[in-house]
Short mmCIF file of C-alpha atoms and ligand atoms in Angstrom, two decimals:
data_model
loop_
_atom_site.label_atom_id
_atom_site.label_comp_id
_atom_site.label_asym_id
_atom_site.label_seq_id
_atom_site.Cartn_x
_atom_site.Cartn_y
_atom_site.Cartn_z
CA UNK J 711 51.01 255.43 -138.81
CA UNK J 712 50.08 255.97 -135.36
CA UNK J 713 52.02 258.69 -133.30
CA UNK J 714 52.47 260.37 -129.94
CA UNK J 715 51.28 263.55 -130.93
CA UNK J 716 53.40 265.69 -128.26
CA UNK J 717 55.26 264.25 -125.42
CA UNK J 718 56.33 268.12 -124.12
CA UNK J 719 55.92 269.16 -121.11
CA UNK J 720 51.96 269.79 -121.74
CA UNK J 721 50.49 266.82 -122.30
CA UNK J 722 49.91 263.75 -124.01
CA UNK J 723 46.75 262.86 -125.90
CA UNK J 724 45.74 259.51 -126.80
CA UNK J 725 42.69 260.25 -128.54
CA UNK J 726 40.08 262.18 -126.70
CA UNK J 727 41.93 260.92 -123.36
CA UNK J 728 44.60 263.71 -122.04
CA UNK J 729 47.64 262.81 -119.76
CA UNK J 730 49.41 265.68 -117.58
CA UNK J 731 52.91 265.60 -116.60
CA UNK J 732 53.18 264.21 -113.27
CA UNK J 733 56.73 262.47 -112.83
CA UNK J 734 60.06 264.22 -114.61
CA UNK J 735 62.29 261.94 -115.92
CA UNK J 736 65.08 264.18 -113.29
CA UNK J 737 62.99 262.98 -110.33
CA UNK J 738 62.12 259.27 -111.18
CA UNK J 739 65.85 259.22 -111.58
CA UNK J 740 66.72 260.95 -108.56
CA UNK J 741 64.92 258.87 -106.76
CA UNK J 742 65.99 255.34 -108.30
CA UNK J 743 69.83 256.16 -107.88
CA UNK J 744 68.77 256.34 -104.09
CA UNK J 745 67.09 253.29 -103.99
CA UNK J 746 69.97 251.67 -105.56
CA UNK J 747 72.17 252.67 -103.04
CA UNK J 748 69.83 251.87 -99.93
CA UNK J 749 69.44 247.83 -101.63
CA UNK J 750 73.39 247.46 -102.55
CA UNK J 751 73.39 248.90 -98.53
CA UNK J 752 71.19 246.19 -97.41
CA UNK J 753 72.40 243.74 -99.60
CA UNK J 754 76.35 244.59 -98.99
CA UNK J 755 77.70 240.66 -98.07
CA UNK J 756 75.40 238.87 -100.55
CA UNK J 757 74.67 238.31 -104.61
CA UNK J 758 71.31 239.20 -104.72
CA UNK J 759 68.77 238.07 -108.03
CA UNK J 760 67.03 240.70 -109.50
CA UNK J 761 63.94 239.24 -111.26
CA UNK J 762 61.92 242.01 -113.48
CA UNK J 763 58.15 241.20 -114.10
CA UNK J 764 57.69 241.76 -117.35
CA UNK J 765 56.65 243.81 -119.11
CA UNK J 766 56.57 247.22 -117.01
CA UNK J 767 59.51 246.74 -114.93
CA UNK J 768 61.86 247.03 -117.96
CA UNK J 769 63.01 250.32 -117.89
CA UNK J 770 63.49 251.01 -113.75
CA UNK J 771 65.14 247.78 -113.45
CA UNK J 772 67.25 248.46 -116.48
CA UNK J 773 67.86 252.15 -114.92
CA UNK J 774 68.23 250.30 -111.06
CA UNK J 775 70.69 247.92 -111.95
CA UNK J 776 73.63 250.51 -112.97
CA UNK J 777 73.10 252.02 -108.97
CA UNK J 778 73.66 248.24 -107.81
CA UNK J 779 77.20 248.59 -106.41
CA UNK J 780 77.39 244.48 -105.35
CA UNK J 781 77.87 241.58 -107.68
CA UNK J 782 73.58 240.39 -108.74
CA UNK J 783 71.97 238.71 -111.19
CA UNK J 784 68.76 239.24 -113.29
CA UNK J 785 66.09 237.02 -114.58
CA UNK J 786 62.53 237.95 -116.20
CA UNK J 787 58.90 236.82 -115.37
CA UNK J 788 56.28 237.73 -117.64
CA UNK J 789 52.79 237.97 -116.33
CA UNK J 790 49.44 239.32 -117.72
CA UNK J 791 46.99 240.63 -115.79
CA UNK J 792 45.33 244.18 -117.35
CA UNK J 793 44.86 243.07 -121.04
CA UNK J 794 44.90 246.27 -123.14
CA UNK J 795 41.96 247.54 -120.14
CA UNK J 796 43.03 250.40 -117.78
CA UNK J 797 41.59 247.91 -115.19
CA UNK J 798 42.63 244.86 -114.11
CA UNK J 799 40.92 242.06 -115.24
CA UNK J 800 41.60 240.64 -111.76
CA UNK J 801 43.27 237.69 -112.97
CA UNK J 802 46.73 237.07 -113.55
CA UNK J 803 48.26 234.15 -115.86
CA UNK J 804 52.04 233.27 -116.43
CA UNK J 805 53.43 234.22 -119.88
CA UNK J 806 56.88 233.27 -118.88
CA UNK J 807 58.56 231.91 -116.87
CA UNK J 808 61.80 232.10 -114.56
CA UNK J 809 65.13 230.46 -115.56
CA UNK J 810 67.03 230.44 -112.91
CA UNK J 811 66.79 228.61 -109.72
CA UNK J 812 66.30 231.18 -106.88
CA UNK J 813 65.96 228.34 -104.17
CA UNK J 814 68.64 229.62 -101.21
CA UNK J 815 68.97 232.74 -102.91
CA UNK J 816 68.44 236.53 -101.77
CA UNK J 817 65.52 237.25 -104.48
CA UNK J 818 64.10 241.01 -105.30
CA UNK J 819 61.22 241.26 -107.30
CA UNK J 820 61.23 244.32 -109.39
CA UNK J 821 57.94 245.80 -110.25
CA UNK J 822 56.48 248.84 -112.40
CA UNK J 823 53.48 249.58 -110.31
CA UNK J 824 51.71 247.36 -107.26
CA UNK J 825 48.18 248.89 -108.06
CA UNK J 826 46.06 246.16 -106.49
CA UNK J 827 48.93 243.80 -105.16
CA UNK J 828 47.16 240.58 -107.17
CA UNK J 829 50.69 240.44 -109.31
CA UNK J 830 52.95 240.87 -106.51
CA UNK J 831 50.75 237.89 -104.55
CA UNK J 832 50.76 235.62 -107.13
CA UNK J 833 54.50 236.41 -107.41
CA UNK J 834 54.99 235.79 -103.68
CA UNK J 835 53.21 232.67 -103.70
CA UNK J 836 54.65 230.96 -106.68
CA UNK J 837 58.25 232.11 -105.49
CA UNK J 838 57.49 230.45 -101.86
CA UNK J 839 56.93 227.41 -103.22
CA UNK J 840 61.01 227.45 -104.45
CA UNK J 841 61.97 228.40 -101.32
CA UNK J 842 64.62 231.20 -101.51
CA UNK J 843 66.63 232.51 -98.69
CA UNK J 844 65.00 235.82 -98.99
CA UNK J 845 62.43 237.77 -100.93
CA UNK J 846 61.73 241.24 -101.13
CA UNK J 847 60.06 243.35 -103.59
CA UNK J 848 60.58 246.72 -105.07
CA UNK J 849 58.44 249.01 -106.96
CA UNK J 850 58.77 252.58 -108.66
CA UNK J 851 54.98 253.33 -107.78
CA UNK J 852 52.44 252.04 -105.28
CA UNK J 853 49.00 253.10 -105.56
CA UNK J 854 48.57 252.37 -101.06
CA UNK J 855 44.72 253.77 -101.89
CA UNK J 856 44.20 250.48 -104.16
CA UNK J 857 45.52 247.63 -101.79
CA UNK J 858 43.50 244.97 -101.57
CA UNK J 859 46.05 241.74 -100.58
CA UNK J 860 48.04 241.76 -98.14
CA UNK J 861 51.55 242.41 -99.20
CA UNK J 862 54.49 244.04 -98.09
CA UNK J 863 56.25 246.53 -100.42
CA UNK J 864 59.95 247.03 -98.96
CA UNK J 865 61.60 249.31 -101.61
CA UNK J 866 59.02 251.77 -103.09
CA UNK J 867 60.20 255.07 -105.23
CA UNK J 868 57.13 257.06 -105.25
CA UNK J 869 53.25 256.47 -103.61
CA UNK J 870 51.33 257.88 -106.15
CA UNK J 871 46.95 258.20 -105.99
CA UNK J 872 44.80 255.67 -107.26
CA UNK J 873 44.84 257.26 -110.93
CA UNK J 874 46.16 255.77 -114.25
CA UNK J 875 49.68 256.60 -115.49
CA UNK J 876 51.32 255.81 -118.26
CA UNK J 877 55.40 256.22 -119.56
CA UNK J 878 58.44 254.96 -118.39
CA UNK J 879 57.44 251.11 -118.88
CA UNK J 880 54.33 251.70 -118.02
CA UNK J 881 51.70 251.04 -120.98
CA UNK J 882 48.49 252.07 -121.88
CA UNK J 883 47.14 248.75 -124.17
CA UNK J 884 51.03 248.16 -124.71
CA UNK J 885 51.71 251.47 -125.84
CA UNK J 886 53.83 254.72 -124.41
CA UNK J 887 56.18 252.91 -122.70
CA UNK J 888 58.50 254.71 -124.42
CA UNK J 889 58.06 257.91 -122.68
CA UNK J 890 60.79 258.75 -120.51
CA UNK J 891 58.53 260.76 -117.65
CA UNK J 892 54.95 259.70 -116.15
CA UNK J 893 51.90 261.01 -117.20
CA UNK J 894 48.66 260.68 -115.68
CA UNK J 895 45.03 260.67 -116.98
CA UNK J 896 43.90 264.12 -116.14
CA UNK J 897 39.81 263.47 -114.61
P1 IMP F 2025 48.03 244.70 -109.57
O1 IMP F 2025 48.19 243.24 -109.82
O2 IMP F 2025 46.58 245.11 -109.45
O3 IMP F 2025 48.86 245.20 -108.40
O4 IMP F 2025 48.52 245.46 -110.87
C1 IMP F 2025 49.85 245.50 -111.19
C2 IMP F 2025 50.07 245.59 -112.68
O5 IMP F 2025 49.02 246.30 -113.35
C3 IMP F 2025 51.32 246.41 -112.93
O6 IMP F 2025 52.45 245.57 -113.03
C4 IMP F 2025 51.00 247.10 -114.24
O7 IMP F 2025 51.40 246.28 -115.32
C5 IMP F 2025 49.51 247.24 -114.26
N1 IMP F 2025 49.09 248.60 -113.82
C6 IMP F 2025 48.53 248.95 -112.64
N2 IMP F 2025 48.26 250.26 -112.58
C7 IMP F 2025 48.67 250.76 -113.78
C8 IMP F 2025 48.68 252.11 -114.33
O8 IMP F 2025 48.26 253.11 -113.72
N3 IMP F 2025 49.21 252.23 -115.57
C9 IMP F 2025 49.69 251.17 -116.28
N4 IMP F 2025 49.70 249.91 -115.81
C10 IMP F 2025 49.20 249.71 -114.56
MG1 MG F 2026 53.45 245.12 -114.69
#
């Protein structure tokens, strides 16, 4: 059996590869309770739909949602885009996807991380083509050093550098989601 050898405030090691601290669980909350109160702000007079992309998102939106003070709903996408690679394979196919019907309604997408903004593209795109009243989109971490389309993140909890992190929904080949802070690959 395989295990995380030491989430502690040290580090993480996943083999020879070491991951520092770099977001307390304290701050990523901090910070997610006050973007739940700017979007149930903005979105006082309406019943927005929350739609997770799956699988990252899990956690903040699941941790997002209980800030939310107006009445929303919440549906799931799943795309793949990174394999189990720690770079993206630059293409992104649909594993699953939406149920409900978000045409004339006030849609947020709910991301992990907007690394290259390929996901969030494809998302915007697709979503478009249904014709909603409004989209925005939302993520806990933008890498702004790794744009390369042309999208507009409205809600973002932290800018981080163009490094790999893992924890808190965030995988490394589909593990150590399960951490409950952010760790980054120390260089
Ligand atoms: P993009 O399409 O290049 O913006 O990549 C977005 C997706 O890649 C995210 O939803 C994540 O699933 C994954 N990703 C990007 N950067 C990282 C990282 O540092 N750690 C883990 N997953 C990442
Ligand atoms: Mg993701």
């Amino acid at each position: 059996m395989s295990e995380i050898k030491n989430e502690n405030v040290d580090q993480v090691l996943i083999g020879k590869e070491v991951f520092v601290p770099f977001l307390e669980e304290a701050k990523i909350q901090k910070r997610i309770k006050e973007l739940g109160e700017q979007i149930s702000q903005d979105y006082k007079d309406k019943t927005p739909v929350f739609i997770g992309v799956l699988n990252g998102s899990f956690i903040f939106l699941s941790d997002l949602i209980k800030h939310i003070k107006v009445d929303c709903e919440i549906d799931f996408f799943k795309l793949s885009s990174y394999g189990d690679e720690k770079i993206s394979s630059g293409k992104v196919t649909m594993l699953k996807e939406l149920n409900c019907d978000v045409t004339g309604r006030d849609i947020i997408i709910i991301e992990d991380i907007v690394d290259s903004g390929l996901s969030i593209k494809f998302i915007e795109d697709l979503m478009d083509q249904h014709k909603p009243a409004s989209m925005k989109v939302c993520s806990l971490l933008v890498k702004p050093d790794s744009l390369r389309y042309n999208v507009k993140i409205h809600y973002i909890g932290f800018d981080i550098p163009s490094k790999f992190v893992i924890g808190y929904g965030l995988d490394y080949a589909q593990k150590y989601r399960n951490l409950t802070s952010i760790y980054v690959l120390r260089e």
